[in-house]
XYZ file of C-alpha atoms in Angstrom:
612
model
C -8.810 -8.908 -44.312
C -5.251 -7.844 -45.106
C -5.692 -4.648 -43.104
C -6.865 -6.693 -40.117
C -3.792 -8.941 -40.352
C -1.491 -5.909 -40.504
C -3.238 -4.332 -37.530
C -2.924 -7.632 -35.621
C 0.805 -7.855 -36.331
C 1.358 -4.245 -35.275
C -0.692 -4.870 -32.113
C 1.623 -7.739 -31.133
C 4.661 -5.514 -31.821
C 3.320 -2.689 -29.635
C 2.361 -5.056 -26.793
C 5.752 -6.786 -26.868
C 7.634 -3.481 -26.911
C 5.465 -2.151 -24.066
C 6.126 -5.154 -21.816
C 9.874 -5.044 -22.552
C 10.055 -1.329 -21.740
C 8.061 -1.864 -18.539
C 10.523 -4.542 -17.463
C 13.676 -2.556 -18.367
C 12.485 0.474 -16.336
C 14.632 2.854 -18.379
C 11.654 5.135 -18.904
C 8.836 6.074 -16.490
C 5.879 3.680 -16.529
C 3.550 6.593 -17.273
C 5.556 7.505 -20.405
C 5.599 3.926 -21.718
C 1.879 3.454 -21.061
C 0.975 6.734 -22.783
C 3.180 5.768 -25.728
C 1.382 2.416 -25.971
C -2.071 4.048 -26.078
C -0.861 6.615 -28.614
C 0.522 3.851 -30.842
C -2.807 2.011 -30.865
C -4.702 5.209 -31.676
C -2.374 5.967 -34.620
C -2.429 2.374 -35.946
C -6.197 2.028 -35.861
C -6.716 5.522 -37.282
C -4.611 4.650 -40.328
C -5.787 1.031 -40.690
C -9.565 0.507 -40.518
C -10.628 -2.366 -38.230
C -14.236 -3.153 -37.377
C -16.025 -4.667 -34.388
C -18.204 -7.748 -34.786
C -21.290 -5.480 -34.946
C -19.862 -3.646 -37.978
C -18.823 -0.432 -36.206
C -15.278 0.805 -36.700
C -12.742 0.674 -33.859
C -12.354 4.339 -32.931
C -10.078 6.429 -30.719
C -12.693 6.480 -27.965
C -12.489 2.689 -27.627
C -8.851 2.970 -26.511
C -9.622 5.723 -23.988
C -12.575 3.996 -22.309
C -10.183 2.132 -20.005
C -9.331 5.369 -18.184
C -12.947 5.548 -16.974
C -13.206 1.821 -16.248
C -15.061 0.986 -12.997
C -12.174 -1.265 -11.917
C -9.758 1.659 -12.195
C -12.094 3.995 -10.284
C -12.439 1.315 -7.601
C -8.680 0.946 -7.186
C -8.140 4.714 -6.947
C -10.925 5.147 -4.380
C -9.625 2.247 -2.286
C -6.187 3.875 -2.239
C -7.766 7.077 -0.904
C -9.670 5.125 1.774
C -6.432 3.409 2.799
C -4.779 6.821 3.031
C -7.528 7.866 5.429
C -6.700 4.941 7.712
C -3.013 5.822 7.483
C -3.512 9.523 8.252
C -5.513 8.700 11.384
C -3.307 5.810 12.560
C -6.556 3.877 12.931
C -4.927 0.445 12.934
C -1.957 1.151 15.177
C -3.600 -0.668 18.121
C -4.287 -3.967 16.304
C -0.837 -3.846 14.732
C 0.890 -3.443 18.100
C -1.217 -6.276 19.554
C -0.168 -8.632 16.756
C 3.494 -7.731 17.173
C 3.145 -8.221 20.943
C 1.705 -11.710 20.425
C 4.647 -12.591 18.177
C 7.331 -10.920 20.265
C 10.699 -12.581 19.805
C 9.704 -13.836 16.351
C 8.508 -10.589 14.770
C 9.582 -11.692 11.291
C 6.688 -14.171 11.439
C 4.136 -11.627 12.681
C 2.618 -11.429 9.193
C 2.336 -15.192 8.576
C -0.897 -15.803 10.558
C -2.451 -12.715 8.946
C -1.609 -13.990 5.465
C -3.059 -17.415 6.235
C -6.266 -15.755 7.460
C -6.377 -13.830 4.166
C -6.100 -17.104 2.214
C -9.062 -18.613 4.087
C -11.255 -15.513 3.786
C -10.495 -15.155 0.071
C -12.022 -18.563 -0.566
C -15.417 -17.237 0.541
C -15.247 -13.472 -0.098
C -14.300 -11.338 -3.050
C -10.501 -10.932 -3.092
C -10.566 -7.160 -3.458
C -12.323 -6.234 -0.179
C -10.210 -8.810 1.664
C -7.010 -7.127 0.443
C -8.453 -3.692 1.201
C -9.290 -4.877 4.726
C -5.859 -6.302 5.514
C -3.593 -3.888 3.599
C -3.512 -1.178 6.297
C -3.250 -3.826 9.034
C -0.219 -5.460 7.414
C 1.348 -2.055 6.691
C 0.984 -1.096 10.346
C 2.315 -4.466 11.547
C 5.344 -4.166 9.243
C 6.056 -0.631 10.481
C 5.713 -1.687 14.121
C 8.017 -4.664 13.532
C 10.578 -2.444 11.735
C 9.994 -3.960 8.278
C 9.384 -2.275 4.934
C 5.788 -2.451 3.683
C 7.140 -3.756 0.367
C 8.041 -6.999 2.148
C 4.427 -7.856 2.982
C 2.015 -6.181 0.550
C 2.814 -8.175 -2.579
C 2.532 -11.444 -0.588
C -0.861 -10.149 0.607
C -2.125 -9.806 -2.975
C -0.679 -13.170 -4.027
C -2.109 -15.014 -1.012
C -5.562 -13.550 -1.694
C -5.420 -14.747 -5.310
C -4.300 -18.218 -4.178
C -7.155 -18.488 -1.689
C -9.642 -17.375 -4.331
C -8.846 -20.290 -6.631
C -10.088 -22.944 -4.177
C -13.896 -22.508 -4.279
C -16.571 -21.648 -6.811
C -17.209 -18.178 -5.325
C -13.565 -17.415 -4.507
C -13.276 -15.286 -7.646
C -15.657 -13.853 -10.227
C -13.588 -15.714 -12.823
C -14.504 -19.049 -11.249
C -18.228 -18.312 -11.490
C -17.906 -16.985 -15.021
C -16.191 -20.120 -16.304
C -18.559 -22.457 -14.411
C -21.648 -20.710 -15.809
C -20.308 -20.769 -19.357
C -19.382 -24.454 -19.050
C -22.865 -25.291 -17.720
C -24.420 -23.624 -20.765
C -22.035 -25.261 -23.261
C -21.850 -28.789 -21.775
C -23.333 -31.088 -19.157
C -20.724 -30.087 -16.559
C -22.222 -28.646 -13.366
C -19.578 -27.473 -10.904
C -20.658 -27.221 -7.268
C -19.279 -25.007 -4.493
C -16.447 -27.392 -3.530
C -16.065 -29.315 -6.824
C -12.429 -28.365 -7.316
C -11.527 -27.454 -3.735
C -9.242 -30.521 -3.107
C -7.031 -29.929 -6.145
C -7.305 -26.158 -5.627
C -5.976 -26.522 -2.071
C -3.081 -28.692 -3.270
C -2.059 -26.187 -5.954
C -2.648 -23.137 -3.747
C -0.782 -24.839 -0.871
C 2.356 -25.119 -3.005
C 2.017 -21.436 -3.842
C 1.520 -20.440 -0.194
C 4.685 -22.317 0.803
C 6.568 -20.373 -1.874
C 5.106 -17.031 -0.718
C 5.937 -17.631 2.956
C 9.372 -19.249 2.692
C 10.947 -18.379 -0.695
C 9.460 -15.089 -1.809
C 10.877 -13.034 1.126
C 14.366 -13.639 -0.264
C 13.328 -12.241 -3.672
C 11.706 -9.068 -2.339
C 13.525 -5.752 -2.101
C 12.880 -2.883 0.256
C 11.062 -0.146 -1.628
C 10.858 3.196 0.172
C 10.518 6.808 -0.786
C 13.556 9.029 -0.333
C 11.978 10.681 2.694
C 11.344 7.302 4.308
C 14.925 6.260 3.685
C 16.236 9.384 5.435
C 13.799 9.150 8.307
C 14.341 5.428 8.843
C 18.045 5.967 9.439
C 17.545 8.884 11.807
C 17.674 7.791 15.431
C 18.813 11.165 16.754
C 17.208 12.558 19.870
C 15.773 15.998 20.539
C 15.468 17.877 23.807
C 11.773 18.647 24.310
C 9.555 19.724 27.171
C 6.076 18.774 28.297
C 4.134 21.280 30.368
C 1.737 19.648 32.837
C -1.517 21.650 32.920
C -4.638 20.948 34.970
C -6.261 18.927 32.137
C -3.061 17.159 31.117
C -3.250 13.309 30.806
C -0.029 12.941 32.851
C -1.426 14.646 35.957
C -1.091 12.204 38.863
C 1.420 9.955 37.076
C 3.858 8.445 39.583
C 7.409 7.362 38.881
C 7.966 3.584 39.020
C 11.518 2.318 39.570
C 12.816 5.789 38.808
C 10.956 6.113 35.481
C 7.563 7.217 34.207
C 5.692 4.329 32.458
C 3.589 6.732 30.360
C 6.808 8.126 28.839
C 8.481 4.801 28.092
C 9.557 5.967 24.595
C 11.289 9.036 26.046
C 14.167 9.612 28.460
C 13.095 12.003 31.227
C 16.131 14.159 31.993
C 14.633 16.697 34.367
C 11.384 17.660 36.079
C 11.236 21.375 36.762
C 8.929 22.117 39.715
C 8.846 25.866 40.229
C 12.428 26.864 41.010
C 13.375 23.333 42.090
C 14.883 20.947 39.515
C 14.212 17.225 40.145
C 16.915 15.003 38.633
C 16.807 11.239 37.886
C 16.390 8.706 39.297
C 12.889 9.851 40.143
C 11.709 8.305 43.420
C 8.237 9.053 44.790
C 7.739 11.826 42.213
C 4.118 12.426 41.189
C 3.550 14.834 38.313
C 1.258 17.731 39.135
C -0.024 20.859 37.350
C 2.735 23.431 36.877
C 5.508 20.865 36.398
C 7.644 20.974 33.264
C 9.050 17.616 32.139
C 12.261 17.844 30.095
C 12.715 14.765 27.869
C 15.118 13.420 25.268
C 13.160 11.662 22.520
C 13.366 10.670 18.893
C 11.264 12.402 16.285
C 8.989 9.359 16.081
C 8.309 9.450 19.822
C 7.539 13.186 19.716
C 5.218 12.690 16.716
C 3.373 9.966 18.636
C 3.048 12.297 21.632
C 1.419 14.895 19.370
C -0.781 12.370 17.570
C -2.430 10.892 20.670
C -6.135 11.538 21.123
C -5.075 13.353 24.290
C -1.780 14.939 23.127
C 1.077 15.017 25.642
C 2.416 18.213 24.109
C 0.497 21.422 23.508
C -0.516 22.176 19.942
C -3.237 24.744 20.546
C -4.074 27.767 22.676
C -2.959 31.219 21.747
C -1.376 32.358 25.010
C 2.128 31.754 26.228
C 2.225 29.185 28.984
C 3.767 29.278 32.421
C 7.299 28.760 31.165
C 7.100 31.439 28.509
C 6.898 28.937 25.681
C 4.683 30.050 22.851
C 1.925 27.714 21.655
C 0.206 27.329 18.304
C -3.323 28.515 17.725
C -6.003 25.886 17.304
C -5.554 24.453 13.841
C -8.419 23.133 11.743
C -6.058 21.575 9.240
C -3.480 18.853 9.653
C -0.258 19.298 11.614
C 3.135 18.575 10.043
C 6.584 18.060 11.536
C 9.825 19.102 9.878
C 13.467 19.650 10.773
C 15.321 22.932 10.280
C 18.974 23.776 10.985
C 19.976 27.058 12.617
C 21.990 28.816 9.889
C 25.416 30.440 10.384
C 25.056 34.137 11.303
C 21.380 33.514 12.117
C 19.561 36.054 14.289
C 18.529 33.118 16.493
C 22.107 32.521 17.676
C 22.616 33.288 21.348
C 18.901 33.614 22.017
C 16.447 31.283 23.726
C 13.196 30.341 22.009
C 11.017 32.790 23.997
C 13.502 35.584 23.169
C 13.679 34.714 19.474
C 10.019 35.259 18.583
C 10.340 32.318 16.194
C 6.678 31.338 16.397
C 5.426 34.921 15.953
C 7.503 35.307 12.803
C 6.981 31.873 11.211
C 3.794 30.386 12.669
C 5.785 27.210 13.462
C 6.220 25.908 17.001
C 9.575 24.397 18.031
C 8.851 21.013 19.609
C 12.457 19.957 20.214
C 16.116 20.933 19.884
C 18.903 18.582 18.870
C 22.539 19.513 19.471
C 25.160 17.187 18.055
C 27.988 18.130 20.405
C 26.183 17.497 23.704
C 22.789 16.904 25.287
C 22.196 19.803 27.722
C 20.309 19.011 30.929
C 18.120 22.099 31.141
C 14.668 23.268 30.108
C 14.321 23.618 26.360
C 13.292 27.265 26.692
C 16.544 27.990 28.594
C 18.821 26.667 25.833
C 20.619 29.405 23.885
C 20.625 28.418 20.231
C 23.828 27.847 18.286
C 24.596 27.470 14.589
C 24.048 23.836 13.563
C 21.310 23.146 16.120
C 18.463 21.135 14.595
C 14.964 22.364 15.443
C 11.989 20.024 15.244
C 9.152 22.357 14.219
C 5.402 21.782 14.019
C 2.938 23.740 11.936
C 0.682 23.652 8.916
C 2.213 22.510 5.648
C 1.953 26.080 4.316
C 3.774 27.559 7.318
C 6.544 24.981 7.082
C 6.875 25.564 3.326
C 7.456 29.278 4.020
C 10.547 28.365 6.050
C 12.329 27.810 2.719
C 12.579 31.575 2.394
C 13.692 32.123 6.001
C 17.375 33.109 6.246
C 17.691 32.193 9.912
C 17.049 28.457 9.410
C 17.711 25.929 6.656
C 14.646 23.704 6.112
C 15.368 20.011 5.443
C 12.644 19.426 2.838
C 12.761 15.631 2.965
C 11.999 15.702 6.694
C 8.478 17.138 6.358
C 5.783 14.654 7.377
C 2.245 14.975 8.655
C 1.293 13.968 12.181
C -1.438 11.288 12.237
C -4.849 12.654 13.203
C -5.710 9.988 15.752
C -8.807 11.716 17.052
C -10.463 10.855 13.730
C -9.480 7.170 13.942
C -12.940 5.920 15.082
C -14.572 7.684 12.115
C -12.049 6.248 9.665
C -12.539 2.737 11.053
C -16.322 3.038 10.838
C -16.150 4.193 7.206
C -13.693 1.436 6.332
C -15.838 -1.237 8.006
C -18.952 -0.086 6.119
C -17.117 -0.133 2.763
C -15.763 -3.653 3.347
C -19.059 -5.028 4.677
C -21.133 -3.668 1.789
C -18.593 -4.792 -0.822
C -18.280 -8.276 0.667
C -22.063 -8.714 0.939
C -22.560 -8.176 -2.773
C -25.616 -5.990 -2.083
C -23.879 -2.918 -3.511
C -21.285 -2.876 -6.341
C -17.792 -2.410 -4.948
C -17.213 0.639 -7.150
C -20.233 2.319 -5.550
C -19.070 1.585 -1.997
C -15.526 2.720 -2.829
C -16.680 6.074 -4.243
C -19.017 6.634 -1.280
C -16.236 5.681 1.173
C -13.861 8.166 -0.460
C -16.405 10.961 -0.086
C -17.049 9.976 3.547
C -13.330 10.052 4.397
C -13.019 13.607 3.068
C -16.351 14.910 4.376
C -15.718 13.547 7.881
C -12.328 15.263 8.181
C -10.198 12.094 8.130
C -8.535 13.425 4.972
C -8.341 16.745 3.205
C -8.409 17.111 -0.571
C -4.649 17.491 -0.830
C -4.024 14.290 1.115
C -6.606 12.420 -0.959
C -5.022 13.541 -4.233
C -1.603 12.513 -2.966
C -2.892 8.951 -2.486
C -3.648 8.574 -6.205
C -0.802 6.777 -7.980
C -0.320 7.988 -11.567
C 1.454 4.739 -12.471
C -1.640 2.709 -11.629
C -3.890 5.073 -13.588
C -1.776 4.820 -16.730
C -1.083 1.081 -16.391
C -4.758 0.141 -16.205
C -5.795 2.461 -19.019
C -3.018 1.216 -21.304
C -3.641 -2.479 -20.533
C -7.343 -2.127 -21.350
C -6.441 -0.357 -24.590
C -4.225 -3.333 -25.444
C -7.081 -5.737 -24.714
C -9.316 -3.795 -27.134
C -6.666 -4.060 -29.835
C -6.177 -7.801 -29.286
C -9.872 -8.632 -29.337
C -10.861 -6.379 -32.256
C -8.085 -7.699 -34.531
C -8.744 -11.327 -33.555
C -5.260 -11.636 -32.074
C -6.498 -13.260 -28.859
C -8.651 -15.779 -30.761
C -5.744 -16.578 -33.081
C -3.564 -17.472 -30.091
C -6.234 -19.778 -28.687
C -6.916 -21.579 -31.970
C -3.195 -22.034 -32.649
C -2.892 -23.849 -29.340
C -5.682 -26.223 -30.304
C -3.985 -27.031 -33.629
C -0.533 -27.563 -32.109
C -1.750 -29.901 -29.357
C -3.929 -32.073 -31.573
C -3.099 -35.744 -30.904
C -0.985 -35.135 -27.746
C -1.512 -37.145 -24.484
C -4.199 -35.681 -22.178
C -1.669 -34.673 -19.503
C 0.418 -32.736 -22.022
C -2.652 -31.000 -23.444
C -3.775 -30.033 -19.963
C -0.336 -28.686 -19.035
C -0.021 -26.703 -22.281
C -3.503 -25.208 -21.823
C -2.574 -24.100 -18.298
C 0.680 -22.547 -19.520
C -0.948 -20.580 -22.343
C -3.786 -19.223 -20.162
C -1.263 -18.423 -17.407
C 0.664 -16.175 -19.803
C -2.363 -14.405 -21.282
C -4.074 -13.755 -17.941
C -1.164 -11.519 -16.937
C -1.798 -9.194 -19.875
C -5.541 -9.498 -20.468
C -7.938 -9.441 -17.535
C -8.379 -12.886 -16.005
C -12.085 -12.754 -16.899
C -11.249 -12.012 -20.535
C -8.738 -14.865 -20.673
C -11.228 -17.240 -19.049
C -14.111 -16.387 -21.399
C -11.833 -16.631 -24.408
C -10.515 -20.083 -23.525
C -13.639 -21.763 -22.089
C -14.944 -22.976 -25.493
C -11.398 -23.945 -26.462
C -11.008 -26.022 -23.277
C -14.317 -27.842 -23.836
C -13.368 -28.453 -27.477
C -9.961 -29.858 -26.482
C -11.625 -32.275 -24.031
C -14.043 -33.493 -26.720
C -11.261 -33.970 -29.270
C -9.269 -36.328 -27.028
C -12.317 -38.070 -25.591
C -11.939 -36.892 -21.993
C -14.568 -35.464 -19.588
C -14.422 -31.642 -19.604
C -14.120 -31.156 -15.820
C -10.325 -31.418 -15.724
C -9.990 -28.868 -18.541
C -12.486 -26.412 -17.036
C -10.795 -26.618 -13.619
C -7.431 -26.175 -15.367
C -8.796 -23.018 -16.967
C -10.160 -21.680 -13.647
C -6.868 -22.154 -11.792
C -4.710 -20.926 -14.679
C -6.819 -17.785 -15.148
C -6.131 -16.956 -11.484
C -2.330 -17.148 -11.809
C -2.016 -13.416 -12.494
C 1.143 -12.790 -10.494
C 3.728 -11.657 -13.053
C 2.441 -8.139 -13.813
C 0.717 -5.416 -11.788
C -2.075 -5.278 -14.396
C -2.725 -9.000 -14.083
C -5.232 -8.598 -11.264
C -6.910 -5.759 -9.394
C -5.331 -6.612 -6.027
C -1.859 -6.282 -7.593
C -2.738 -2.724 -8.550
C -4.070 -1.988 -5.057
C -0.752 -2.926 -3.389
C 1.506 -1.422 -6.048
C 1.288 2.170 -4.782
C 1.506 1.564 -1.012
C 4.350 -0.935 -1.551
C 6.286 1.394 -3.906
C 6.650 -1.540 -6.310
C 8.043 -1.415 -9.802
C 6.986 -3.512 -12.771
C 10.142 -5.627 -12.445
C 9.289 -6.515 -8.817
C 6.222 -8.417 -10.004
C 8.268 -10.205 -12.654
C 10.925 -11.169 -10.112
C 8.540 -12.553 -7.499
C 5.506 -13.476 -9.608
C 7.029 -15.476 -12.465
C 8.516 -18.166 -10.152
C 5.166 -18.438 -8.334
C 3.279 -18.895 -11.601
C 5.776 -21.580 -12.655
C 5.387 -23.353 -9.282
C 1.623 -23.506 -9.780
C 1.996 -24.700 -13.371
C 4.372 -27.522 -12.425
C 2.252 -28.505 -9.412
C -0.924 -28.691 -11.474
C 0.831 -30.536 -14.317
C 1.993 -33.228 -11.872
C -1.167 -33.507 -9.760
C -3.984 -33.114 -12.311
C -3.344 -36.287 -14.402
C -3.294 -38.359 -11.200
C -6.246 -36.576 -9.618
C -8.502 -36.896 -12.685
C -7.159 -40.280 -13.829
C -5.984 -39.039 -17.229
């Protein structure tokens, strides 16, 4: 028994140190998580502790979390989301939502979040978050916001909606079934919906109106550089017989199909047509010279009918070289013409740049002036920035090219929009099957991941890049901690101590203290584990003070769903952590106040609602 007590004490020390180190962020999350698992393995190897069935707690018990179905589900859902991102599958709906909220774009996400809250009351939270995560990401990007501003609210809103009905969360059903077996309490579908709506409503008000002021923009270094770059490149669009711009007529001196670009010149044979363009209709053989940002040029390449050539092995009518048909993905990067480069004084057709590098120059940016001439007629100078397109391997080889200096942070893949219908179909099937309950969500997630790769929406490299090592280590380490707590009796000791301390207190105080204790534990154990652990305690507390158990069971259901303060508190928190570039401290900053709001709201409303 002494060895068990020592192991329990050491378990609490390791868990406390782990949480503190997570919050301080002085060391990588992966390092802290691995250190936590290692500590448990060493402690339980030196101090024998046994399960209730008599078997000894072994090293394998602490490593099982890394193969947990919940972890596999989260990783696969991240890959599926990456498939939607790579194909720009949700750009259309995102633009429509922003259009509907034009003039008040900061509120474009509010109706989406409210829809999430309603759906989460009737569907599993995880597929709801999976469904709306790429939509909200696209809406935020279209509205010029960081994804970190909207993805954590998405997870929190889904959790809040799930606490309002019996099927809103698996935790709700688990507690209700256990209570029905242990007492005469039979909870129906809407038994706690009124008080659930009141508590969740307070949380939703916090998420919509207070939480935005606590959130920080979280972007990768490349995103930070690219977001601040509004520079324009000179580019050219050759109009061929099959080109989507054939027959386009200028309206009020501009071309509506090129609204994101400034048309500087239309070269028609030997005749240059200058703006404003009146009664000009584009025809095969024309070359359109435009000034456009990198984003606009990437969109022109990503269209299902690209405006700019990215395949065909022959030089076109203007002498511009074109890339061969590429089976892989296309990337864009920026490269600076180096001093004493062999490119200086030459035009692109004269330079043989594509023949040597395999990369096609899509645009030229010159800081000193914006020349009004065809891109292929511009003689390159030192300091010119070239926007190049090619495979990731070809662009990587530019690092060894002495004629240009590759800006590594600028490399980004062009969305593969022609695969968007496939990605949407796969995504819809995954969500529908998961929401129906006919197939386990882990099965649909694994199958969806395979479908994304097999259908060409993603390649293996892109899929691997979607996997967040922080999430992998966080989940594995948290499940190892849960094993240590349960096997040493640490979790049961916490629950029984609460019962002893609150003996003889008024019902409202007991209810509030029960909520507070479960609220803390559910952020470190799984909410299901916290709920199962405290259900008999809640029924026992109700019997001791002579009150009906419904108030205490509902308290347990709502409290077990307040997993906002840590990314490991609930699966949807883990799903948004990678795409939102969140840190552990971000959940503490935004989630702790929300949990306290729910605790105070329930503590004030519950005694009145249940007549305690």
